[in-house]
């Protein structure tokens, strides 16, 4: 029997809304969404798709499957329509995968908050594996090999590894070398790789050499993606998955479609029209996405600079909109403030400095670690007007409301005595 | 390990599309959807909701929860916002209920194709119970009591009964007396009632006295509904559920929200704007829905007349858009055609007469029974233009394309020798 509780994100949101209602200004870095307005072309497609009120095919209409296949093909993953499926969010597809693929799950520590509850809901064991020094989102290859063997020795059946690149929560992206080494372990140990590439189009440096495990180990990699992050469409719930082209892959796709038909039927018709347009990647949409990536990079680097200046450690962010600092070097000083672990650090930052972050423990990290995730996209502002001002600025860090929030973050992350609440 | 296969609906759809591609005219009565155009006011709300691209609250925005609570309150079920939740389809909510409520499931024979696979996916046993003579969608009360005790004697733990009124596949609606008797059994045997009321607003006779088990046994009834049937929005995926107001009910709602947060997050923001408008039931929408109900009733009765004329048995349809004939009186004659059970009857009707129906066995009915479901809403036509012609006619059965399809059905259901294919 699975014990269900409110997710730590939602608990933090609730705390923030209570404080805001009490008149406190809060810089809410706890929420992992792109926080940008909808691109107008997407709204047009939503309206145009309104006539799709019939029950459509479970995996998606032919048009959207063609578009998704093209999206992957342009990323060095040749793909047919039979290999893909769309759904109301990549989360739904990740859950279906957990339900149809037997065996236990290896997750990085830290990782996205939803992977572990999904695995438990599917009756699996979760085996944590540490991340390498250079980035998160992938396990350290040697530690992965070790974890698989140790788990087997304890009677577990490790079969699935979830990878995230760029990563949530660390904001870093696995290098091709690391991906190749993970694929080699997967080959040796007969593991399935689930590659969550939902942040892929938000790599900050256009020259970054991105390698998907589906390029290296195509028969043992399922790729999931979605439009929530790259097009700021979290609330529209659009996800897609790509399965291996071989018989086992197509069988897995059929099983996922079967689960879909029992739980959510299919992606809403109007959203399929949106998805077809978006996965076709018209130039105007790509231009907007690229501009968004630059904005995400600029703000993530600005917060990273504050972190480094404060004396904390942090892997330089390379994709998405997260920074994941480690205040271990300041442990002694923080102990004087009663801050001794991730939870007390999170509480201290919000109650004393009005800066809301999510402690690493909520991502499966060591509870004692002085680590947390800061979602930097929240800095663009709460209204489409403020967000547009940030998007249009040559240097978004100088836009008044952004600069003000960065100043508040600097006071918080340097644990300044100047901040009085 | 659950064995997954393609659903019988989809298999039939595939067969129909192959025959159509080969140039055969097929009257496809196998597909259970309203098959009517979208009401324009709903499209306006979809577009207006496009700005809801943020991740919203898992159960739904306050506005839609208020609207759904009001919808139930107008139906003699006083409801607060804390008791309701919206989701991408009532199917998703039914699945979540199966996951969070322990115990085995009692289902009517026949019943909607998805209840049993969902129960099996959740690791439950399915216990079939026959329906009474007067209608489907509820078990015969005495048979229910008997089934519960027999199941317990065999080591099962029967805890959940799913009711459907009006019913799919029988097109009939439980009377208040039957609902009260089921509630009494639920009370005696400590069962939870899951009342699927997705066809409720499509009762044909506006004077029909509808009773929800939530009125009789409020603390042991969960109600699910959606807009797929009553507003012909199957492709838009909008569902809602109402939980008991007591502590156990609110706990169940929280558990369902927890499952939602792990699988689909929330209903898409623009769809929540649609749902808020629709569950508020503005006059113009109610007028359209009432007109649709009359249309559904007219065509269901027209097909029922053909069935009765053919010498078969069939409970008179009272809601939704289904007829569920029983050709048992013609068994001897049909045996000469090689028709000896539901599957061979289904095959005979499509291959000889070009009329596609879904055999009762696919709804959990006795495989030997000569029963099937005919979805009469498909008769309105495949295009919005044809559908509007049927909607606007004083007597829709006389509209040429409808009359032509009814003539084909008459040839099929009377097993006319005149029909040559």
Coordinates of N, CA and C in Angstrom, one line a residue, chain A residues 1-7 10 31-38 43 46-47 49-58 88-93 95 99-100 102 114 117-118 121 198 228-229 231-237 251 254-256 258-271, chain B residues 1-7 10 31-38 43 46-47 49-58 88-93 95 99-100 102 114 117-118 121 198 228-229 231-237 251 254-256 258-271:
Chain A
X1 N 0.9 -1.2 0.0 CA 0.0 0.0 0.0 C 0.9 1.2 0.0
X2 N 0.7 2.1 -1.0 CA 1.5 3.3 -1.1 C 1.0 4.4 -0.1
X3 N 1.8 5.0 0.6 CA 1.4 6.1 1.5 C 1.5 7.4 0.6
X4 N 0.4 8.1 0.6 CA 0.3 9.3 -0.2 C 0.4 10.5 0.6
X5 N 1.1 11.5 0.2 CA 1.2 12.8 0.9 C 1.3 13.9 -0.1
X6 N 1.1 15.1 0.4 CA 1.2 16.3 -0.4 C 2.6 16.5 -0.9
X7 N 2.8 16.8 -2.2 CA 4.2 16.9 -2.7 C 4.9 18.2 -2.0
X10 N 4.1 21.6 -3.5 CA 2.8 22.1 -3.2 C 2.8 22.7 -1.8
X31 N 9.4 27.0 -7.7 CA 8.5 26.5 -8.6 C 9.1 26.3 -10.0
X32 N 9.2 25.1 -10.5 CA 10.0 24.8 -11.7 C 9.2 25.0 -13.0
X33 N 8.8 26.2 -13.3 CA 8.1 26.4 -14.6 C 8.8 27.5 -15.3
X34 N 8.5 27.6 -16.6 CA 9.2 28.5 -17.5 C 8.8 29.9 -17.2
X35 N 7.6 30.1 -16.8 CA 7.0 31.4 -16.4 C 7.2 32.5 -17.5
X36 N 6.7 32.2 -18.7 CA 6.7 33.1 -19.8 C 5.4 33.0 -20.6
X37 N 5.0 34.1 -21.3 CA 3.7 34.1 -22.0 C 3.7 33.1 -23.1
X38 N 2.5 32.7 -23.5 CA 2.3 31.7 -24.6 C 2.6 32.4 -25.9
X43 N -1.7 29.8 -29.7 CA -3.1 30.0 -29.4 C -3.9 29.9 -30.6
X46 N -4.5 26.2 -31.1 CA -5.5 25.7 -30.1 C -6.9 26.0 -30.6
X47 N -7.2 27.2 -31.1 CA -8.5 27.5 -31.5 C -8.8 26.7 -32.8
X49 N -7.9 23.9 -33.6 CA -8.1 22.5 -33.3 C -9.4 22.2 -32.5
X50 N -10.2 23.2 -32.3 CA -11.4 23.1 -31.5 C -12.4 22.0 -32.1
X51 N -12.4 21.9 -33.4 CA -13.3 21.0 -34.0 C -12.9 19.5 -33.8
X52 N -11.8 19.3 -33.2 CA -11.4 17.9 -32.9 C -12.0 17.4 -31.6
X53 N -13.3 17.3 -31.6 CA -14.0 16.9 -30.4 C -14.4 15.4 -30.4
X54 N -14.1 14.7 -31.5 CA -14.3 13.3 -31.5 C -13.1 12.6 -30.7
X55 N -13.4 11.4 -30.2 CA -12.3 10.6 -29.6 C -11.4 10.3 -30.8
X56 N -10.1 10.6 -30.6 CA -9.2 10.3 -31.7 C -8.4 9.1 -31.3
X57 N -7.4 8.7 -32.2 CA -6.6 7.5 -31.9 C -5.8 7.7 -30.6
X58 N -5.7 6.6 -29.9 CA -5.0 6.7 -28.6 C -3.6 7.3 -28.7
X88 N -1.2 13.7 -22.5 CA -1.3 14.9 -21.7 C -0.1 15.1 -20.7
X89 N 1.0 15.4 -21.2 CA 2.2 15.6 -20.4 C 3.2 14.4 -20.5
X90 N 4.5 14.7 -20.4 CA 5.4 13.6 -20.5 C 5.4 12.8 -19.2
X91 N 4.8 13.4 -18.1 CA 4.7 12.7 -16.8 C 3.8 11.5 -17.0
X92 N 2.7 11.6 -17.7 CA 1.8 10.5 -17.9 C 2.5 9.4 -18.6
X93 N 3.4 9.7 -19.6 CA 4.1 8.7 -20.4 C 5.2 8.0 -19.5
X95 N 4.9 7.6 -16.3 CA 4.1 6.7 -15.4 C 3.8 5.4 -16.2
X99 N 4.7 1.4 -15.5 CA 3.7 0.3 -15.3 C 3.9 -0.8 -16.3
X100 N 4.5 -0.6 -17.5 CA 4.6 -1.6 -18.4 C 6.0 -2.3 -18.5
X102 N 8.8 -4.2 -16.6 CA 9.1 -4.9 -15.3 C 10.4 -4.5 -14.8
X114 N 9.1 13.6 -9.1 CA 8.1 12.7 -9.5 C 8.5 11.3 -9.8
X117 N 8.0 8.7 -6.7 CA 6.6 8.3 -6.4 C 6.0 7.4 -7.5
X118 N 6.3 7.7 -8.8 CA 5.8 6.9 -9.9 C 6.3 5.5 -9.8
X121 N 4.4 3.8 -7.0 CA 3.0 3.6 -7.4 C 3.0 2.3 -8.3
X198 N 13.1 16.7 -21.7 CA 12.1 17.8 -21.8 C 12.8 19.2 -21.7
X228 N 6.2 21.7 -22.1 CA 6.0 22.4 -20.9 C 7.1 23.4 -20.6
X229 N 8.3 23.0 -20.9 CA 9.5 23.8 -20.5 C 9.9 24.6 -21.7
X231 N 8.5 25.6 -24.4 CA 7.5 26.6 -24.9 C 6.7 27.2 -23.8
X232 N 7.1 27.0 -22.6 CA 6.4 27.6 -21.4 C 4.9 27.2 -21.4
X233 N 4.6 25.9 -21.7 CA 3.3 25.4 -21.8 C 2.9 24.4 -20.7
X234 N 3.5 24.5 -19.5 CA 3.2 23.6 -18.5 C 1.7 23.3 -18.3
X235 N 0.9 24.4 -18.3 CA -0.5 24.3 -18.1 C -1.3 23.7 -19.2
X236 N -0.6 23.5 -20.4 CA -1.4 22.9 -21.5 C -1.2 21.4 -21.6
X237 N -0.3 20.8 -20.9 CA -0.1 19.4 -20.7 C 0.1 18.7 -22.1
X251 N 6.5 -3.1 -29.2 CA 5.6 -3.8 -28.2 C 5.5 -2.9 -27.0
X254 N 3.1 -0.2 -27.8 CA 1.7 -0.7 -27.7 C 1.2 -0.9 -26.3
X255 N 2.1 -1.3 -25.4 CA 1.7 -1.5 -24.0 C 1.4 -0.1 -23.4
X256 N 2.3 0.9 -23.7 CA 2.0 2.2 -23.2 C 0.7 2.8 -23.7
X258 N -1.8 1.0 -24.5 CA -2.9 0.3 -23.8 C -3.2 0.9 -22.4
X259 N -2.1 1.3 -21.7 CA -2.2 2.0 -20.4 C -2.9 3.3 -20.6
X260 N -2.5 4.0 -21.7 CA -3.1 5.3 -22.0 C -4.6 5.1 -22.2
X261 N -5.0 4.1 -23.0 CA -6.4 3.9 -23.3 C -7.2 3.6 -22.0
X262 N -6.6 3.1 -21.0 CA -7.2 2.8 -19.7 C -7.3 4.0 -18.8
X263 N -6.4 5.0 -19.0 CA -6.3 6.1 -18.0 C -6.7 7.4 -18.6
X264 N -6.1 7.8 -19.7 CA -6.4 9.2 -20.2 C -6.9 9.2 -21.6
X265 N -7.0 8.0 -22.2 CA -7.5 7.9 -23.6 C -6.6 8.4 -24.7
X266 N -6.3 9.7 -24.6 CA -5.5 10.3 -25.7 C -5.3 11.8 -25.3
X267 N -4.3 12.4 -25.9 CA -4.2 13.9 -25.7 C -5.4 14.6 -26.3
X268 N -5.9 15.6 -25.6 CA -7.0 16.4 -26.1 C -6.8 16.8 -27.6
X269 N -7.9 16.7 -28.4 CA -7.8 17.0 -29.8 C -7.2 18.4 -30.1
X270 N -7.7 19.4 -29.5 CA -7.1 20.8 -29.8 C -5.6 20.8 -29.4
X271 N -5.2 20.1 -28.4 CA -3.8 20.1 -28.0 C -2.9 19.3 -29.0
Chain B
X1 N 1.3 -9.7 -13.3 CA 1.5 -9.0 -14.6 C 0.3 -9.0 -15.4
X2 N -0.2 -7.8 -15.7 CA -1.4 -7.6 -16.5 C -1.1 -7.9 -18.0
X3 N -1.9 -8.7 -18.6 CA -1.7 -8.9 -20.1 C -2.5 -7.8 -20.8
X4 N -1.8 -7.1 -21.7 CA -2.4 -6.0 -22.4 C -2.7 -6.4 -23.8
X5 N -3.9 -6.0 -24.3 CA -4.3 -6.2 -25.6 C -5.0 -5.0 -26.2
X6 N -5.2 -5.0 -27.5 CA -5.9 -3.9 -28.1 C -7.4 -4.0 -27.7
X7 N -8.0 -2.9 -27.4 CA -9.4 -2.9 -26.9 C -10.3 -3.3 -28.1
X10 N -11.3 -0.6 -30.6 CA -10.3 -0.2 -31.6 C -10.1 -1.3 -32.6
X31 N -19.2 2.7 -32.2 CA -18.4 3.7 -31.5 C -19.2 4.6 -30.6
X32 N -19.0 4.6 -29.3 CA -19.8 5.3 -28.4 C -19.5 6.7 -28.2
X33 N -19.7 7.5 -29.2 CA -19.5 8.9 -29.0 C -20.7 9.7 -29.5
X34 N -20.9 11.0 -29.0 CA -22.1 11.8 -29.3 C -22.1 12.2 -30.7
X35 N -21.0 12.4 -31.4 CA -20.9 12.6 -32.8 C -21.8 13.9 -33.2
X36 N -21.5 15.0 -32.5 CA -22.2 16.2 -32.8 C -21.1 17.3 -32.8
X37 N -21.4 18.5 -33.5 CA -20.4 19.5 -33.5 C -20.3 20.2 -32.1
X38 N -19.2 20.9 -31.9 CA -18.9 21.6 -30.7 C -19.8 22.9 -30.6
X43 N -15.9 26.9 -27.7 CA -14.7 27.3 -28.5 C -14.2 28.6 -28.0
X46 N -12.4 28.1 -24.8 CA -11.1 27.4 -25.0 C -10.0 28.5 -25.4
X47 N -10.4 29.4 -26.3 CA -9.4 30.4 -26.7 C -9.2 31.4 -25.6
X49 N -9.1 30.7 -22.6 CA -8.3 30.1 -21.5 C -6.9 29.9 -21.9
X50 N -6.5 30.3 -23.1 CA -5.1 30.0 -23.6 C -4.0 30.5 -22.7
X51 N -4.3 31.7 -22.0 CA -3.3 32.3 -21.1 C -3.0 31.4 -19.9
X52 N -3.8 30.4 -19.7 CA -3.5 29.5 -18.5 C -2.4 28.5 -18.8
X53 N -1.3 29.0 -19.1 CA -0.1 28.1 -19.4 C 0.7 27.8 -18.2
X54 N 0.4 28.3 -17.1 CA 1.2 27.9 -15.9 C 0.6 26.6 -15.4
X55 N 1.5 25.9 -14.6 CA 1.0 24.7 -13.9 C -0.1 25.2 -12.9
X56 N -1.3 24.8 -12.9 CA -2.3 25.2 -12.0 C -2.4 24.2 -10.8
X57 N -3.3 24.4 -9.9 CA -3.5 23.5 -8.8 C -4.0 22.1 -9.3
X58 N -3.5 21.1 -8.7 CA -3.8 19.7 -9.1 C -5.3 19.5 -9.2
X88 N -8.4 15.2 -16.9 CA -8.5 15.0 -18.3 C -9.4 13.7 -18.6
X89 N -10.6 13.9 -18.4 CA -11.6 12.7 -18.6 C -12.0 12.1 -17.3
X90 N -13.2 11.6 -17.2 CA -13.7 10.9 -16.0 C -13.0 9.6 -15.9
X91 N -12.5 9.1 -17.1 CA -11.8 7.8 -17.1 C -10.5 7.9 -16.1
X92 N -9.8 9.0 -16.2 CA -8.6 9.1 -15.4 C -9.0 9.1 -13.9
X93 N -10.2 9.7 -13.6 CA -10.6 9.8 -12.2 C -11.0 8.4 -11.7
X95 N -9.8 5.6 -12.8 CA -8.6 4.8 -12.6 C -8.0 5.2 -11.2
X99 N -7.1 2.9 -7.9 CA -5.7 2.9 -7.3 C -5.8 3.2 -5.8
X100 N -6.6 4.1 -5.4 CA -6.6 4.6 -4.0 C -7.5 3.8 -3.0
X102 N -8.9 0.5 -1.5 CA -8.5 -0.9 -1.4 C -9.7 -1.8 -1.7
X114 N -14.2 -0.3 -20.0 CA -12.9 0.1 -19.4 C -12.9 -0.2 -17.9
X117 N -10.6 -3.6 -17.1 CA -9.2 -3.4 -17.3 C -8.6 -2.5 -16.2
X118 N -9.3 -1.4 -15.9 CA -8.8 -0.5 -14.8 C -8.6 -1.3 -13.5
X121 N -5.7 -3.5 -13.7 CA -4.4 -2.7 -13.7 C -4.1 -2.3 -12.2
X198 N -22.0 10.0 -16.3 CA -21.6 10.8 -17.4 C -22.7 11.0 -18.4
X228 N -17.9 14.7 -22.1 CA -17.7 14.0 -23.4 C -19.0 13.6 -24.0
X229 N -20.0 13.2 -23.2 CA -21.2 12.7 -23.8 C -22.2 13.8 -23.9
X231 N -22.0 17.1 -23.9 CA -21.7 18.2 -24.8 C -20.8 17.7 -26.0
X232 N -20.8 16.5 -26.3 CA -20.1 15.9 -27.4 C -18.7 16.4 -27.5
X233 N -18.0 16.3 -26.3 CA -16.6 16.8 -26.2 C -15.6 15.6 -25.9
X234 N -15.9 14.4 -26.4 CA -15.0 13.3 -26.1 C -13.6 13.6 -26.3
X235 N -13.3 14.3 -27.4 CA -11.9 14.6 -27.8 C -11.3 15.7 -27.0
X236 N -12.1 16.4 -26.1 CA -11.5 17.5 -25.3 C -11.0 17.0 -24.0
X237 N -11.5 15.8 -23.5 CA -11.0 15.2 -22.3 C -11.3 16.0 -21.1
X251 N -10.4 12.6 2.5 CA -9.1 11.9 2.4 C -9.0 11.2 1.1
X254 N -8.1 13.7 -1.5 CA -6.7 14.0 -1.4 C -5.8 12.9 -2.0
X255 N -6.2 11.6 -1.8 CA -5.5 10.5 -2.4 C -5.6 10.5 -3.9
X256 N -6.8 10.8 -4.4 CA -7.0 10.9 -5.9 C -6.1 12.0 -6.4
X258 N -3.4 13.1 -5.2 CA -2.0 12.6 -5.2 C -1.7 11.8 -6.4
X259 N -2.6 10.9 -6.7 CA -2.4 10.0 -7.9 C -2.4 11.0 -9.2
X260 N -3.3 11.9 -9.2 CA -3.3 12.9 -10.3 C -1.9 13.6 -10.5
X261 N -1.4 14.0 -9.3 CA -0.1 14.8 -9.4 C 1.0 13.9 -9.9
X262 N 0.9 12.6 -9.7 CA 1.9 11.6 -10.2 C 1.7 11.2 -11.7
X263 N 0.5 11.4 -12.2 CA 0.2 10.8 -13.6 C -0.1 12.0 -14.6
X264 N -1.1 12.8 -14.3 CA -1.4 13.8 -15.3 C -1.3 15.2 -14.8
X265 N -0.9 15.4 -13.6 CA -0.7 16.8 -13.0 C -2.1 17.5 -12.8
X266 N -2.8 17.8 -13.8 CA -4.0 18.6 -13.7 C -4.7 18.6 -15.1
X267 N -5.9 19.0 -15.1 CA -6.6 19.3 -16.4 C -5.9 20.5 -17.1
X268 N -5.7 20.4 -18.4 CA -5.1 21.5 -19.1 C -5.8 22.8 -18.8
X269 N -5.1 23.9 -18.6 CA -5.6 25.2 -18.2 C -6.8 25.7 -19.1
X270 N -6.6 25.7 -20.4 CA -7.7 26.2 -21.3 C -8.9 25.3 -21.1
X271 N -8.8 24.0 -20.9 CA -9.9 23.1 -20.7 C -10.6 23.4 -19.4

